[in-house]
PDB file of C-alpha atoms in Angstrom:
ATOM      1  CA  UNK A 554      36.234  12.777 -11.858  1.00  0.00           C
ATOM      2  CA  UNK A 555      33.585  10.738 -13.641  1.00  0.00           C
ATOM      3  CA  UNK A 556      30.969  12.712 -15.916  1.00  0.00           C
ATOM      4  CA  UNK A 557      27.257  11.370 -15.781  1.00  0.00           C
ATOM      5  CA  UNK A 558      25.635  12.250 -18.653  1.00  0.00           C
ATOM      6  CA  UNK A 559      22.048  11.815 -18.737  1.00  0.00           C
ATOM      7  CA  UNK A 560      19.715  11.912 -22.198  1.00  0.00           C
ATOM      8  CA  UNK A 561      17.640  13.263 -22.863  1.00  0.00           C
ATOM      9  CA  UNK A 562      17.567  16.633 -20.638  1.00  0.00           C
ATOM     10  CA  UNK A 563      13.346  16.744 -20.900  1.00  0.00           C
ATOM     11  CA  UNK A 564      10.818  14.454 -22.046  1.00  0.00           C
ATOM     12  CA  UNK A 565       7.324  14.836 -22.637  1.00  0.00           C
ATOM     13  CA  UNK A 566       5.205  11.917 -21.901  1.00  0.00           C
ATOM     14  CA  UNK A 567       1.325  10.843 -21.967  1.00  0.00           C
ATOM     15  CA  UNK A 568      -0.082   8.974 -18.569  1.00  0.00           C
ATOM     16  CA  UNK A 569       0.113   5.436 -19.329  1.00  0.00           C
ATOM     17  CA  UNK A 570       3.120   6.025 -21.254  1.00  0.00           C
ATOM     18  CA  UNK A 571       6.439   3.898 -21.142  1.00  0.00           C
ATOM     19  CA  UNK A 572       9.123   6.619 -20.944  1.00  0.00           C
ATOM     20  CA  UNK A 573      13.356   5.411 -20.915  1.00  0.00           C
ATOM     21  CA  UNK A 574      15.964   7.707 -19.929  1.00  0.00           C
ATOM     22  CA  UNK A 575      19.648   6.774 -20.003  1.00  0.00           C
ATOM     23  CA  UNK A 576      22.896   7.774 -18.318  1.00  0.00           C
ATOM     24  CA  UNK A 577      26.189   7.628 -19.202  1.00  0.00           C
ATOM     25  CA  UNK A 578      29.946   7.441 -17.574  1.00  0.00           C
ATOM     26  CA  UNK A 579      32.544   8.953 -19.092  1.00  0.00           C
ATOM     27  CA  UNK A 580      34.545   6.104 -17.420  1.00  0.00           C
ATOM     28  CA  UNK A 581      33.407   2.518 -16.023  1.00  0.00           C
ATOM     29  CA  UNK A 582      31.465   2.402 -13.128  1.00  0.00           C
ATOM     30  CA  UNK A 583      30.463  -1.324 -12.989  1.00  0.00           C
ATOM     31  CA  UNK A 584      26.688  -1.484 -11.075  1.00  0.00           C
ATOM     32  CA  UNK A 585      27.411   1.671  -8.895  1.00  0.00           C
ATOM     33  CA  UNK A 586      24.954   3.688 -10.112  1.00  0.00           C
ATOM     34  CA  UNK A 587      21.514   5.314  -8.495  1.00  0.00           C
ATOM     35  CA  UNK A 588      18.735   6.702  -9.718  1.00  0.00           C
ATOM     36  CA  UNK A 589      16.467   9.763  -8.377  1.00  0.00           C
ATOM     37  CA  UNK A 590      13.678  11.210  -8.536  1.00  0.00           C
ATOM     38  CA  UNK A 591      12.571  15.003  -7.403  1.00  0.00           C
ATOM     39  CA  UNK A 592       9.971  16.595  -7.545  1.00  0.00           C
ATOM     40  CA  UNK A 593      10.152  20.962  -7.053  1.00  0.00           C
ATOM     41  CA  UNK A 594      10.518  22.247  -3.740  1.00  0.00           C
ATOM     42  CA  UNK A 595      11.097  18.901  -2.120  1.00  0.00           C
ATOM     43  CA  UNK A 596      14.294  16.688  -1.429  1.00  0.00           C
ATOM     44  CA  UNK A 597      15.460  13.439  -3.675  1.00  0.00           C
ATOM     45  CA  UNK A 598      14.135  10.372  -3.321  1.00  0.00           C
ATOM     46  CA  UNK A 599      15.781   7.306  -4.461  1.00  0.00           C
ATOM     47  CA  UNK A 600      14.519   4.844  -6.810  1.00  0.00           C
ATOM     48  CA  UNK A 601      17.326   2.353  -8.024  1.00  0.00           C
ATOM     49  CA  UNK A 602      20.363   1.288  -6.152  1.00  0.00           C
ATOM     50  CA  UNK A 603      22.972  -0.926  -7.871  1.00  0.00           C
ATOM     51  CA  UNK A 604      21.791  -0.073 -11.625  1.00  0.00           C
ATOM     52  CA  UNK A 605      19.066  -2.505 -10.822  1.00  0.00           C
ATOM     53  CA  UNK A 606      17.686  -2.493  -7.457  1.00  0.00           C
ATOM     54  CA  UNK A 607      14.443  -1.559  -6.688  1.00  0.00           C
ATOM     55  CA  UNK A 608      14.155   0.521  -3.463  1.00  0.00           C
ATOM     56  CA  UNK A 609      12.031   0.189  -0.850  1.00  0.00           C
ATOM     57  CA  UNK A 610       8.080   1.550  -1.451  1.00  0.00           C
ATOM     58  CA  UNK A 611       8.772   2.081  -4.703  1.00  0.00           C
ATOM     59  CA  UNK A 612       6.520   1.125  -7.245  1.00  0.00           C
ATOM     60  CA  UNK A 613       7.127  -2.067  -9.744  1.00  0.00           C
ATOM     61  CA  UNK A 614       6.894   0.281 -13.174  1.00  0.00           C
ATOM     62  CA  UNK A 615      10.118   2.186 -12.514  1.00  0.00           C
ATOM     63  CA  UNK A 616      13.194  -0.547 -13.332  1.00  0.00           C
ATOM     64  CA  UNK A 617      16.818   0.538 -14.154  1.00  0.00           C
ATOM     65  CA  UNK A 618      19.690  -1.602 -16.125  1.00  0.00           C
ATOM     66  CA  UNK A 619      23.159  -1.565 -17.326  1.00  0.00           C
ATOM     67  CA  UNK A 620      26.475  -1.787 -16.340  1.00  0.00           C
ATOM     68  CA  UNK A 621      29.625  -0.223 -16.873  1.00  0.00           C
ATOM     69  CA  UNK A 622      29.257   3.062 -18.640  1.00  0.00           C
ATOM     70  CA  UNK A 623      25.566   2.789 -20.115  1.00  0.00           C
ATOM     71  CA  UNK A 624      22.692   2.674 -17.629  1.00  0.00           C
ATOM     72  CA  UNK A 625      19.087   2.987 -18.551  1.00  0.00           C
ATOM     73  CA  UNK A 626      15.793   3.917 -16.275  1.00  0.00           C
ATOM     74  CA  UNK A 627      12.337   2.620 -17.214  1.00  0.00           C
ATOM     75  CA  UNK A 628       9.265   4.080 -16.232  1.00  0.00           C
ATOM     76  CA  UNK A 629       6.327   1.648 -17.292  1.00  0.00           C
ATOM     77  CA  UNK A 630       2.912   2.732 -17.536  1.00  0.00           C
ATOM     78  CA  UNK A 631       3.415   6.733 -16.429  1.00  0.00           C
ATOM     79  CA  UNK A 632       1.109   7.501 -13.840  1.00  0.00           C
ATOM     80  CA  UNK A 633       0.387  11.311 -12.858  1.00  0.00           C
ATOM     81  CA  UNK A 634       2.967  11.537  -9.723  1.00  0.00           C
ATOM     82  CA  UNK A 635       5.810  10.406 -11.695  1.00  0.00           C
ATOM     83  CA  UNK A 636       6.297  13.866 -13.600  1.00  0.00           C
ATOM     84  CA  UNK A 637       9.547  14.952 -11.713  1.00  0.00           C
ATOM     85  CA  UNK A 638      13.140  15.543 -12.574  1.00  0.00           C
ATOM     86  CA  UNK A 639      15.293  12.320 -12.590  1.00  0.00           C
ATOM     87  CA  UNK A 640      18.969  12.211 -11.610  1.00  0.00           C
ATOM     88  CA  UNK A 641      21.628   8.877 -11.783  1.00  0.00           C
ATOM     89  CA  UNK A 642      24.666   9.160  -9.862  1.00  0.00           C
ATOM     90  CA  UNK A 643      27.676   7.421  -9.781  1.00  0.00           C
ATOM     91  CA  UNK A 644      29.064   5.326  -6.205  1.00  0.00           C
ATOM     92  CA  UNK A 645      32.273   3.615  -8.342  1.00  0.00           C
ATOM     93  CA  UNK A 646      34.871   6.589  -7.049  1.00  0.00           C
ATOM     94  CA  UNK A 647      34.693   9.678  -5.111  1.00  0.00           C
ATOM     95  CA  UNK A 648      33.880  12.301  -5.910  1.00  0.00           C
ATOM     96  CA  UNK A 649      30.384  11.000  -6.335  1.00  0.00           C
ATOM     97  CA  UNK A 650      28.731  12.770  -9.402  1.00  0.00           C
ATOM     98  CA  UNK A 651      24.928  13.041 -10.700  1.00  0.00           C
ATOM     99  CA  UNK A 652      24.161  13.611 -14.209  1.00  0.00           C
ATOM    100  CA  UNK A 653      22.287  16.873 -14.848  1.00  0.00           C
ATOM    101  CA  UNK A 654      18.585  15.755 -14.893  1.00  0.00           C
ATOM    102  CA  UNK A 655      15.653  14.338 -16.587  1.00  0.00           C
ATOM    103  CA  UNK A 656      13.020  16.631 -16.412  1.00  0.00           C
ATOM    104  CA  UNK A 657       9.894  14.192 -17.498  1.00  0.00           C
ATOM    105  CA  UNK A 658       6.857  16.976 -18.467  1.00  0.00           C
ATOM    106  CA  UNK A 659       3.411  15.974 -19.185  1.00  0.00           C
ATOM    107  CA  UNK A 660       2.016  16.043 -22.975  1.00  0.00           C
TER     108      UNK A 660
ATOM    109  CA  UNK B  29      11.036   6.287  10.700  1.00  0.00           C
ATOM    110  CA  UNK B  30      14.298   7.845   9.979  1.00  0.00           C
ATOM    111  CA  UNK B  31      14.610  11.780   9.863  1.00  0.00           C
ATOM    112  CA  UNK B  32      16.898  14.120   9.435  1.00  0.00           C
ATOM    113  CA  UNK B  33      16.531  17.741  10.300  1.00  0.00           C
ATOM    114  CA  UNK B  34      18.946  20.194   8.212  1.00  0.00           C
ATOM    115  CA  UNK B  35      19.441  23.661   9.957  1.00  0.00           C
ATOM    116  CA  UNK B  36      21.608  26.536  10.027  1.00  0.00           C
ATOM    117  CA  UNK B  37      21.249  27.996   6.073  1.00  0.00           C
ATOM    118  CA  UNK B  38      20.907  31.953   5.939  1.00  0.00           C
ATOM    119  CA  UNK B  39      22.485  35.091   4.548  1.00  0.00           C
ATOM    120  CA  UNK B  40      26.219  35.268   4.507  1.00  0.00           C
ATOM    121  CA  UNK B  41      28.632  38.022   2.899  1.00  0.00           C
ATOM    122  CA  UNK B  42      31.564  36.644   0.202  1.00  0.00           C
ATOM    123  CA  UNK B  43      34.582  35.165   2.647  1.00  0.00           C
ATOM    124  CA  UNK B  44      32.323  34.343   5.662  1.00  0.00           C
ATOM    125  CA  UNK B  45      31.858  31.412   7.868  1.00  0.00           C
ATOM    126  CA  UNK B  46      28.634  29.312   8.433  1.00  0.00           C
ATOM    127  CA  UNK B  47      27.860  26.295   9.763  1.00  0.00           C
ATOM    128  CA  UNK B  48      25.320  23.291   9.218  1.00  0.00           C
ATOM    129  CA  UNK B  49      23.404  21.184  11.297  1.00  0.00           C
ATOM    130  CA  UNK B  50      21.702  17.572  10.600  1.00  0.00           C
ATOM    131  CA  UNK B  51      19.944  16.414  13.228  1.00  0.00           C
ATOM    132  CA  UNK B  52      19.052  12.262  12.676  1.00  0.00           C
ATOM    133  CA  UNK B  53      17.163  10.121  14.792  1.00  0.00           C
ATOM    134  CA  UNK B  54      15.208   6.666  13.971  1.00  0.00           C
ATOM    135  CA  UNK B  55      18.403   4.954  13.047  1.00  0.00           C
ATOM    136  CA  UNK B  56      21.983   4.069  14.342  1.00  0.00           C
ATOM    137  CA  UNK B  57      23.631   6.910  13.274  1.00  0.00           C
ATOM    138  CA  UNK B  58      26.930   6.231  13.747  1.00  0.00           C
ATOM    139  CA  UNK B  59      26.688   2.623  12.015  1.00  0.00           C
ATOM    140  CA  UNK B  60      26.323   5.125   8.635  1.00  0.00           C
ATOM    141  CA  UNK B  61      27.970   7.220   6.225  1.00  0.00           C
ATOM    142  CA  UNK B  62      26.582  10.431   5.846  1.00  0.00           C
ATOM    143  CA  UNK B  63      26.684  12.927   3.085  1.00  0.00           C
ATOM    144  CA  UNK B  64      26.396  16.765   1.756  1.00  0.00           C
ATOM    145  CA  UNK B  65      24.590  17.267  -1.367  1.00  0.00           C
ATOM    146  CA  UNK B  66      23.788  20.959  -2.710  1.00  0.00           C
ATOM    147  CA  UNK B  67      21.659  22.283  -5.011  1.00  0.00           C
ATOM    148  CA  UNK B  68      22.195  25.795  -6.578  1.00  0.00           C
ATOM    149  CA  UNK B  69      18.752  27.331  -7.371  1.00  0.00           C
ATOM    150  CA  UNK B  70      17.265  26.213 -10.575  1.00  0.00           C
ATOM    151  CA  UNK B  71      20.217  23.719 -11.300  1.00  0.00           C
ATOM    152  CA  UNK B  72      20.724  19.888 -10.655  1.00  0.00           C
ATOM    153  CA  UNK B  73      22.818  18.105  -7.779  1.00  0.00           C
ATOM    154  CA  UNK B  74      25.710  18.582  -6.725  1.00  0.00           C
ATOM    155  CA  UNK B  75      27.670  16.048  -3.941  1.00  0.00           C
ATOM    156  CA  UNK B  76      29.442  18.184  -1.945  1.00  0.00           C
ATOM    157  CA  UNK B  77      31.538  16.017   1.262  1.00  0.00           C
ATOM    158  CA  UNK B  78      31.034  12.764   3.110  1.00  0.00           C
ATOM    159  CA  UNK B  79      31.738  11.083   6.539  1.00  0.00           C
ATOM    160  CA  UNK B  80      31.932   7.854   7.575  1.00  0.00           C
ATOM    161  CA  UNK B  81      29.664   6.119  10.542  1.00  0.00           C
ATOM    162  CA  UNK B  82      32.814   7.016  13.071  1.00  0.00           C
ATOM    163  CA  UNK B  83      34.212  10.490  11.706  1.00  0.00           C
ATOM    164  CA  UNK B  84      37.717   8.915  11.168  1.00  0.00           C
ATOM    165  CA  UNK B  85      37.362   8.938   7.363  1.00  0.00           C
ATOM    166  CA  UNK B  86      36.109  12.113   5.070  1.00  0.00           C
ATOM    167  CA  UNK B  87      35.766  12.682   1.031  1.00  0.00           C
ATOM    168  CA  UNK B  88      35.314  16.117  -0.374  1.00  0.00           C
ATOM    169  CA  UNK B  89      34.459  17.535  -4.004  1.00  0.00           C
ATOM    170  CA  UNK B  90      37.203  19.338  -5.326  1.00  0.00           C
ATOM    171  CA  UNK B  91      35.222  22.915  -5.021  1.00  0.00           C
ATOM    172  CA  UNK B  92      35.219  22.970  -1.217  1.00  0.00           C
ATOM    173  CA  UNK B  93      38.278  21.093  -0.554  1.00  0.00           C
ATOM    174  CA  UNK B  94      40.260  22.777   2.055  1.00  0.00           C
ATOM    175  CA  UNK B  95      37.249  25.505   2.600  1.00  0.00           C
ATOM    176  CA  UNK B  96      34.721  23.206   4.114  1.00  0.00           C
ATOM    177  CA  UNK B  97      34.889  21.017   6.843  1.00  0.00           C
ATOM    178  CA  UNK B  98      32.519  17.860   7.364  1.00  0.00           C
ATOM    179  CA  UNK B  99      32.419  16.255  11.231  1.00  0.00           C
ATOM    180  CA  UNK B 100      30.011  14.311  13.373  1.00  0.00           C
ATOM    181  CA  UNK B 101      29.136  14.125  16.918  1.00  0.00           C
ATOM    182  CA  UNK B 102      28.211  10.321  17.258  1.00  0.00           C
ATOM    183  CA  UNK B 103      26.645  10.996  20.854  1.00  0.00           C
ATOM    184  CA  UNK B 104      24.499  13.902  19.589  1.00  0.00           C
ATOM    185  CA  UNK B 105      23.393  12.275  16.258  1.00  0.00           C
ATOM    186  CA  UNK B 106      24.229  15.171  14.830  1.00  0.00           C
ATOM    187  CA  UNK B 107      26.540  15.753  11.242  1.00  0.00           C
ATOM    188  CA  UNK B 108      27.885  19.237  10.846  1.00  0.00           C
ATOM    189  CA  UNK B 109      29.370  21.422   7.695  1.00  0.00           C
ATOM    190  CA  UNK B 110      31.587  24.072   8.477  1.00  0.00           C
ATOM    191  CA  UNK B 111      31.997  26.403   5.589  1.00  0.00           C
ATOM    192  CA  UNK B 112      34.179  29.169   5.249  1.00  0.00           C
ATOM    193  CA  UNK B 113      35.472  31.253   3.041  1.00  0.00           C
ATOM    194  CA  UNK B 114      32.199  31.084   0.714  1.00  0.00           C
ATOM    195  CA  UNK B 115      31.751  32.113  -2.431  1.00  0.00           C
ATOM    196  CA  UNK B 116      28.571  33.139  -4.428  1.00  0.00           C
ATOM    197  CA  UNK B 117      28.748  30.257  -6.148  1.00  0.00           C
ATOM    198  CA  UNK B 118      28.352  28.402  -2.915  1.00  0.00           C
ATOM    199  CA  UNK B 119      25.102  29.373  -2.427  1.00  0.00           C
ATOM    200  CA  UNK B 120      22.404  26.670  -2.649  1.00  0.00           C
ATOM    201  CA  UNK B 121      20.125  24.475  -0.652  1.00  0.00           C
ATOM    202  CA  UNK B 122      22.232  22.256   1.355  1.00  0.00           C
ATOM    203  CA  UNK B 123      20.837  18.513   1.921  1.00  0.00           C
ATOM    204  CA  UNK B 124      22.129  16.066   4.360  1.00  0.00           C
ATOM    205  CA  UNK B 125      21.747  12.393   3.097  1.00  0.00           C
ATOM    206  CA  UNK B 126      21.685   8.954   4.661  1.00  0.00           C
ATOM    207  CA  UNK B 127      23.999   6.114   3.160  1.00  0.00           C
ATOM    208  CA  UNK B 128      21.671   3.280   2.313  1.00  0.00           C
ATOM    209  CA  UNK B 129      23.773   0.749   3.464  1.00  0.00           C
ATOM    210  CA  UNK B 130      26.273   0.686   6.620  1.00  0.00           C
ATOM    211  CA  UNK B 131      29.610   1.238   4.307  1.00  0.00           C
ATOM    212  CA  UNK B 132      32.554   2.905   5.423  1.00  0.00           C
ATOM    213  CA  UNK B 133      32.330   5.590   2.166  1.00  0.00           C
ATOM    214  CA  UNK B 134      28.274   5.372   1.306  1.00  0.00           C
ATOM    215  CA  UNK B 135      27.303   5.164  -2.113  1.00  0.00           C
ATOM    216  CA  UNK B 136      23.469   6.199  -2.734  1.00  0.00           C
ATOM    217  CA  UNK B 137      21.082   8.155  -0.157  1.00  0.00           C
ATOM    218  CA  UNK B 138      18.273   6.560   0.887  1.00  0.00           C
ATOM    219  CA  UNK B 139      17.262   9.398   3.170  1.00  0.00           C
ATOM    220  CA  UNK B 140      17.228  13.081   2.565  1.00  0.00           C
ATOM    221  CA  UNK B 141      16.674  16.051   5.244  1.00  0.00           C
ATOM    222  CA  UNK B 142      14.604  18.958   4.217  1.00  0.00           C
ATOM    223  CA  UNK B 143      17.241  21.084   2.873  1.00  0.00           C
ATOM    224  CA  UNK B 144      18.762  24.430   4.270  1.00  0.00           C
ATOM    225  CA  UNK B 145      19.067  27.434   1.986  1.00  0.00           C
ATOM    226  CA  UNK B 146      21.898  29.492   2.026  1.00  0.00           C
ATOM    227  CA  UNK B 147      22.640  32.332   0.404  1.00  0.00           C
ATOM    228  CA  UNK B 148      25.431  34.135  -0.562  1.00  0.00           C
ATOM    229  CA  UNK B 149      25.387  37.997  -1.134  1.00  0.00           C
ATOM    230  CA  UNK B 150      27.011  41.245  -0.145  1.00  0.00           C
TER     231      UNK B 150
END
């Protein structure tokens, strides 16, 4: 199986920071790799498809990167609703794997 | 819009049955893969099975291989988990998710149902 590790496990960030978390395979995964966020009590929602992606209705600040096994996401100019828990998962092989969480606090 | 409607979470003893329901509408269903993801309380995500858009192809994680069971009805929009001989460390909320794209395996979830708890416990 393929091990997402995801640094670092909580962050503390300002509104109108720029905030980076990264994920990494313990193997090569090429672009298959997602990001989400959640917030408590409510289901994922994705962000990033294909390392770089932007999904549907979601906002310009969040970008991802990477390829292979070292995959970075980007939240620009933090805004109050982005203070969640963030998850990348692999698509290269099943069985599809998430790293363990972002949790993104405010300061 | 698309929705899916997760039911059939609840109390079950150690070694017992239970099934799953996810309800979709506002999409073709069977044109898409469909997965299980679980989350134990407090903890992150875990991907549990998926199906492809007709049935004929499943994937499971190694920790319910052989004790869960993942099937659609393509008429009734409707995915299913049939889980037996559970374990406490089954116990979680139980999300169905929509592949984004119309792929035979799915790779990311671009859809999420509500989640269904279900607990484990003598």
């Amino acid at each position: 199986d393929i091990q997402m590790t995801q640094s670092p496990s909580s962050v503390s960030a300002s509104v109108g920071d720029r905030v980076t978390i990264t994920c990494r395979a313990s193997q090569g995964v090429s672009s298959w790799l997602a990001w989400y966020q959640q917030k408590p009590g409510k289901a994922p929602r994705l962000l990033i498809y294909a390392a770089s992606s932007l999904q549907s209705g979601v906002p310009l600040r969040f970008s991802g990167s990477g390829s292979g096994t070292d995959f970075t996401l980007t939240i620009n100019s933090l805004q109050p609703e982005d203070f969640a828990t963030y998850y990348c998962q692999q698509a290269n092989s099943f069985p599809r794997t998430f790293g363990q969480g972002t949790k993104l606090e405010i300061k | 819009e698309v929705q899916l409607l997760d039911s059939g979470g609840g109390l079950v003893q150690p070694g017992g049955s239970q099934r799953l329901s996810c309800a979709a509408s506002g999409f073709i269903f069977s044109s898409y893969a469909i997965s299980w993801v679980r989350q134990a309380p407090g903890k992150g995500l875990e991907w549990v099975s998926a199906v492809s858009g007709s049935g004929g192809t499943t994937y499971y994680a190694d920790s319910v291989k052989g004790r869960f069971t993942i099937s659609r009805d393509n008429s009734k929009n409707t995915l299913y988990l049939q889980m037996n001989s559970l374990r406490v460390e089954d116990a979680a909320i139980y999300y169905c998710a929509k592949s984004r794209e119309a792929a035979v395996a799915g790779n990311w979830f671009d859809s999420w149902g509500q989640g269904t708890l279900v607990t484990v416990s003598s």
